[in-house]
C-alpha positions as protocol buffer text, in pm:
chain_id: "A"
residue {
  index: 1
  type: UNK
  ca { x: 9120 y: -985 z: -7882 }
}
residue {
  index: 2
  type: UNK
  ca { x: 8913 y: -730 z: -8089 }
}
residue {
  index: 3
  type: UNK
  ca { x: 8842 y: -835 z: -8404 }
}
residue {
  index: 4
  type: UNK
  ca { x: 8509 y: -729 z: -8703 }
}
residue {
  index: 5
  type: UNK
  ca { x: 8276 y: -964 z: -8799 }
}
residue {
  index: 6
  type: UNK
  ca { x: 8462 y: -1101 z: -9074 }
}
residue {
  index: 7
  type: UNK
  ca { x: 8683 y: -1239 z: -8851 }
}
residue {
  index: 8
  type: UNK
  ca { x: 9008 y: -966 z: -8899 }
}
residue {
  index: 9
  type: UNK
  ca { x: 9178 y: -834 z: -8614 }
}
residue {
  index: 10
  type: UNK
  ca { x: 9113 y: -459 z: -8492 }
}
residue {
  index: 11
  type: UNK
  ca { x: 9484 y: -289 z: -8466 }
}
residue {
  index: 12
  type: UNK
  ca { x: 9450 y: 58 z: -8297 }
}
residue {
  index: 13
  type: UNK
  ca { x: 9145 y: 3 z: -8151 }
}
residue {
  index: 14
  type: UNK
  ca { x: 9131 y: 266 z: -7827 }
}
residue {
  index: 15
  type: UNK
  ca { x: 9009 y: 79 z: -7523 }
}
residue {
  index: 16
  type: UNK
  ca { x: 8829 y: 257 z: -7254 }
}
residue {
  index: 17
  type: UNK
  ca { x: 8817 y: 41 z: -6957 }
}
residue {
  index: 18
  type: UNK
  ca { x: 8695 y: 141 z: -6576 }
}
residue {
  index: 19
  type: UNK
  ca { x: 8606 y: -106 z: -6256 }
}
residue {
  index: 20
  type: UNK
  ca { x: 8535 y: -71 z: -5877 }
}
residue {
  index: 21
  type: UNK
  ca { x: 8771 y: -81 z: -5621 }
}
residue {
  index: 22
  type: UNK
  ca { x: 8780 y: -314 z: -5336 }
}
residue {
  index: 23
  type: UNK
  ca { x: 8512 y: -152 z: -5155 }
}
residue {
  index: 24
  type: UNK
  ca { x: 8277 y: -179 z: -5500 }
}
residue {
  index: 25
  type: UNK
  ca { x: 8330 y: 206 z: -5536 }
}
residue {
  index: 26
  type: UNK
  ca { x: 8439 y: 406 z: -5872 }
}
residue {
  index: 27
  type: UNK
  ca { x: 8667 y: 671 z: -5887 }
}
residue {
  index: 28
  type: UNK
  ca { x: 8533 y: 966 z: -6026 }
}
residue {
  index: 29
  type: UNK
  ca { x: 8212 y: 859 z: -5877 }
}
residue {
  index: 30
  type: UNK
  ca { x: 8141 y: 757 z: -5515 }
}
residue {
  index: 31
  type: UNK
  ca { x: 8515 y: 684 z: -5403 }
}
residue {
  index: 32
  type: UNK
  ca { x: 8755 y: 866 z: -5211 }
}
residue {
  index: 33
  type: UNK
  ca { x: 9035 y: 704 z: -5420 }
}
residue {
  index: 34
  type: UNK
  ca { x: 9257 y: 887 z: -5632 }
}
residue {
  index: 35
  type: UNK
  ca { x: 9094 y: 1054 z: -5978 }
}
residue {
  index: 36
  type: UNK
  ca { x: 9146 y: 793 z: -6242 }
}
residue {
  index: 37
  type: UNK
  ca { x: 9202 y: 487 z: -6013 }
}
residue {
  index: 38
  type: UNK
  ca { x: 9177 y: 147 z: -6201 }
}
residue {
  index: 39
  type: UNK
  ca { x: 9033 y: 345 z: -6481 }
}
residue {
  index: 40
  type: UNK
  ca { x: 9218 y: 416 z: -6799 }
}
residue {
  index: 41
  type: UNK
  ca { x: 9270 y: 406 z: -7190 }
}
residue {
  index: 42
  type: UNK
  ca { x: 9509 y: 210 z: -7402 }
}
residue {
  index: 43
  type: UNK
  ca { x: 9546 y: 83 z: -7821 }
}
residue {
  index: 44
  type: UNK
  ca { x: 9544 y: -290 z: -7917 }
}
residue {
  index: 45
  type: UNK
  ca { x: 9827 y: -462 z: -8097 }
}
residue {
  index: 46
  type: UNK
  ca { x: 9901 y: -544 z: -8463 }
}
residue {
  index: 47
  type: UNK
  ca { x: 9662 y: -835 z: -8387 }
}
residue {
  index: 48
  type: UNK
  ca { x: 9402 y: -658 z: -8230 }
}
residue {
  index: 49
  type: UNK
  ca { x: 9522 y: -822 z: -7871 }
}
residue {
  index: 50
  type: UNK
  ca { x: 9562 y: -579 z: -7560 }
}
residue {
  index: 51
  type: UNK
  ca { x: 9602 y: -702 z: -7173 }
}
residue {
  index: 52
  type: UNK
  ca { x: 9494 y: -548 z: -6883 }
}
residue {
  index: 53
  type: UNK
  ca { x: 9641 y: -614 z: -6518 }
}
residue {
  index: 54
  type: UNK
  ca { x: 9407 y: -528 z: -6244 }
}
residue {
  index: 55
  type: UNK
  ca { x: 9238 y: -638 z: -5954 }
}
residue {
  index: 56
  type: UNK
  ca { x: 8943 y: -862 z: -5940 }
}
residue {
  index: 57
  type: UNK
  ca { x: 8620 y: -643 z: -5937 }
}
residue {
  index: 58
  type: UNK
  ca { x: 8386 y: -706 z: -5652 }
}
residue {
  index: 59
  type: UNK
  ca { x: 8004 y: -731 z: -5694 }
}
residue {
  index: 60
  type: UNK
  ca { x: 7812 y: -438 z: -5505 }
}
residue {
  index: 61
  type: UNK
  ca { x: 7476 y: -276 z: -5474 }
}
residue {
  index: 62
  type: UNK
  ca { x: 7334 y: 1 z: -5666 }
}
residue {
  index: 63
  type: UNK
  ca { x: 7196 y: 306 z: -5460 }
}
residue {
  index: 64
  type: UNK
  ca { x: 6852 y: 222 z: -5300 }
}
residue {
  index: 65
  type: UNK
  ca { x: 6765 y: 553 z: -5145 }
}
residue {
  index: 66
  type: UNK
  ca { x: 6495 y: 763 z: -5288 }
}
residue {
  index: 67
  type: UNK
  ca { x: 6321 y: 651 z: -5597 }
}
residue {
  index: 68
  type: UNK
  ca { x: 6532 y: 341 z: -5694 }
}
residue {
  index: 69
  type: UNK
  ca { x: 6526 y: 194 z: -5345 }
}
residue {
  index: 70
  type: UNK
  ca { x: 6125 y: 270 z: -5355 }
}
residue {
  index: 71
  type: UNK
  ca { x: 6093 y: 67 z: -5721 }
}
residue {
  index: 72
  type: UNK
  ca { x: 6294 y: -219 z: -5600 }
}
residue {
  index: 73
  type: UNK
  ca { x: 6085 y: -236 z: -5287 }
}
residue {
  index: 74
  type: UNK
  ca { x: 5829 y: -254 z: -5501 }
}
residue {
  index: 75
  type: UNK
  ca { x: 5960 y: -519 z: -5743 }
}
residue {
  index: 76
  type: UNK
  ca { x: 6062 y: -691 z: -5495 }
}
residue {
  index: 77
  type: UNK
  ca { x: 6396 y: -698 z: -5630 }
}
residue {
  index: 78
  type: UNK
  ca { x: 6733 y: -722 z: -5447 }
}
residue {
  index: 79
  type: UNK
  ca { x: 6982 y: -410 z: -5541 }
}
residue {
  index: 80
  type: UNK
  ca { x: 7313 y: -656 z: -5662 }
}
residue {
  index: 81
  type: UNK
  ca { x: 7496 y: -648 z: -5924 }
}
residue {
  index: 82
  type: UNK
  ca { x: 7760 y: -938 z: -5987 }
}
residue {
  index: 83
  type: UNK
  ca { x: 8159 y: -795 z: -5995 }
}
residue {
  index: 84
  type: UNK
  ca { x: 8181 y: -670 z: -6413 }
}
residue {
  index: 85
  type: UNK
  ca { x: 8453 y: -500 z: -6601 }
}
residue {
  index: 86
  type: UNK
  ca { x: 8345 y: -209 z: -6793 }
}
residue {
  index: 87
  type: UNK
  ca { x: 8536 y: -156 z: -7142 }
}
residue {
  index: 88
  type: UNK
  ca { x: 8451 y: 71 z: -7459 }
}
residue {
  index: 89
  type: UNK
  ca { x: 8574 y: 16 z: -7800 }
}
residue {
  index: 90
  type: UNK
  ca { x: 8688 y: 277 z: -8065 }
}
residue {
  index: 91
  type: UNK
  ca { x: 8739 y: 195 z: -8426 }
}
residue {
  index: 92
  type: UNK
  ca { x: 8796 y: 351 z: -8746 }
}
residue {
  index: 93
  type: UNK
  ca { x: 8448 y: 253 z: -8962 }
}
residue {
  index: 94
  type: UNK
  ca { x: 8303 y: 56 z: -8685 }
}
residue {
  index: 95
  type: UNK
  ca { x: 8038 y: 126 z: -8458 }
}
residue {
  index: 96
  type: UNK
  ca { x: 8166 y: 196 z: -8090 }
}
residue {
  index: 97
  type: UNK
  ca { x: 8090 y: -97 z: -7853 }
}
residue {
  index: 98
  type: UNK
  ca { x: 8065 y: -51 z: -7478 }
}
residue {
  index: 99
  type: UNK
  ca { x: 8026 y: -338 z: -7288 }
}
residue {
  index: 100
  type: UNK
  ca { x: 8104 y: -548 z: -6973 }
}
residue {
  index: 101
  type: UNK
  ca { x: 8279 y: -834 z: -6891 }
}
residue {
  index: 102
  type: UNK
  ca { x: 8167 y: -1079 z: -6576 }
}
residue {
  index: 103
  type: UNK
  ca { x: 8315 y: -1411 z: -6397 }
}
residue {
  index: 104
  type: UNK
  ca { x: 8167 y: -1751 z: -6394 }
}
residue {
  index: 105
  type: UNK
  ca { x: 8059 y: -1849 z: -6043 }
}
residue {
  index: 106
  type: UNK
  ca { x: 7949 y: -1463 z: -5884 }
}
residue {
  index: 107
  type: UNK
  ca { x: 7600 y: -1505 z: -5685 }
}
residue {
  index: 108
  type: UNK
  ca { x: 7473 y: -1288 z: -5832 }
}
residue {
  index: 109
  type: UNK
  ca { x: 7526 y: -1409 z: -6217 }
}
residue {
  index: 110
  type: UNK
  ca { x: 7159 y: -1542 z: -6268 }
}
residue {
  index: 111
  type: UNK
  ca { x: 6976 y: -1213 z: -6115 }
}
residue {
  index: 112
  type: UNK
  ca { x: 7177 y: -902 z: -6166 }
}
residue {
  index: 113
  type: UNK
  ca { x: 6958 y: -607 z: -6098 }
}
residue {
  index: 114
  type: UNK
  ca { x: 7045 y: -419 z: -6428 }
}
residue {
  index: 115
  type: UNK
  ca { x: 7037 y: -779 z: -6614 }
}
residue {
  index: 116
  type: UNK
  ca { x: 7342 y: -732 z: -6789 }
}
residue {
  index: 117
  type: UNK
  ca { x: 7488 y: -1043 z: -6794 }
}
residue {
  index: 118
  type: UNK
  ca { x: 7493 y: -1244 z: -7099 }
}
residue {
  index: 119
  type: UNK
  ca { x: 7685 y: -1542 z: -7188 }
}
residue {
  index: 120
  type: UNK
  ca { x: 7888 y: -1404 z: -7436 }
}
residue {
  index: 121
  type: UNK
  ca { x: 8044 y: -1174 z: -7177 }
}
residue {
  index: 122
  type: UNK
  ca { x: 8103 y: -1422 z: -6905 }
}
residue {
  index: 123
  type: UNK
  ca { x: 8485 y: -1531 z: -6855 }
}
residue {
  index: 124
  type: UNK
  ca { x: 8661 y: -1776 z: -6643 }
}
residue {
  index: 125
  type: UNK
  ca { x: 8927 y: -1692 z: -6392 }
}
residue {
  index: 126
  type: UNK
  ca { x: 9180 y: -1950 z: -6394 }
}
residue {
  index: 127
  type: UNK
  ca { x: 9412 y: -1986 z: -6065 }
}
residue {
  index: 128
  type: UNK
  ca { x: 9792 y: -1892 z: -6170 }
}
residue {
  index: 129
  type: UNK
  ca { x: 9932 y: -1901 z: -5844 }
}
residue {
  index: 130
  type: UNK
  ca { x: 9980 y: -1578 z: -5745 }
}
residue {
  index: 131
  type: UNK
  ca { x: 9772 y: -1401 z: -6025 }
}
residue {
  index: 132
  type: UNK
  ca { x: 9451 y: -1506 z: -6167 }
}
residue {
  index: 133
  type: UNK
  ca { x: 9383 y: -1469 z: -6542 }
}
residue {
  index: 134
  type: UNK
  ca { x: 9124 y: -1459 z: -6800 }
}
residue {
  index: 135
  type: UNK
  ca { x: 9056 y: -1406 z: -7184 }
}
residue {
  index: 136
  type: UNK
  ca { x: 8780 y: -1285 z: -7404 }
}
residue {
  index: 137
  type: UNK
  ca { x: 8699 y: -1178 z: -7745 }
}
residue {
  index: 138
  type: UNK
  ca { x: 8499 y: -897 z: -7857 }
}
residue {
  index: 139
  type: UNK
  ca { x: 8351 y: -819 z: -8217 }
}
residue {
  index: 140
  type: UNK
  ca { x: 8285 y: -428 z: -8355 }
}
residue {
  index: 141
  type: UNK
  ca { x: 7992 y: -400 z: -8580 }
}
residue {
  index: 142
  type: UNK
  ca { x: 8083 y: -147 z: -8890 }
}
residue {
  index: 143
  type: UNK
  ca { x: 7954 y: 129 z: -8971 }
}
């Protein structure tokens, strides 16, 4: 659900959302899948609800050749970051709000390499079966 921070729901809002493919790649970016694989944009509901049916992200490593690999070396810092949605909001008189969604229980929650994670973006996959599903709210500032 998008809703302000008065509480009202966000109808219209234009949802940007984009996530790695089974073998943690992006499309567009460092994949050879299809242009525009599990990325795309939709509008929430009359009651500021949209639903998105993908697959489960996996967590992955950011690049450590050449200067990044160097710094982490240096940090000592491992190069993982947990499996994340990535989602952008767009609405009328509100400040646009790009963000990320994670799962409870990735190893790599507690020391993500960008340190993204926060807990108002973690969600719970629940076990349907032959799906899994979660839920999450999300609040635009305005303008």
């Amino acid at each position: 659900n998008v809703s302000n921070t008065e509480g009202k729901p966000l109808a219209n809002t234009r949802v940007e959302f984009w996530q790695n493919d089974h073998s943690a790649k992006y499309s567009n970016f460092d994949s050879d899948a299809p242009d525009f694989n599990l990325r795309g944009h939709f509008y929430t509901d009359e009651n500021g609800d949209f639903e998105v049916k993908t697959i489960v992200p996996v967590p992955y490593s950011i690049p450590t050749d050449g200067p990044t690999g160097e710094f982490l070396e240096y940090m000592e810092q491992h190069s993982m970051r947990p499996a994340h949605l990535h989602i952008m909001f767009e609405a009328q008189g509100h400040d646009t709000l790009i963000t990320q969604v994670f799962f409870e229980g990735d190893e790599w929650l507690e020391s993500d390499v960008a340190e993204g994670v926060r807990d108002e973006l973690l969600t719970k996959l629940e076990d349907k079966g032959d799906h899994k599903e979660a839920s999450l709210n999300f609040v635009m500032r305005p303008l």
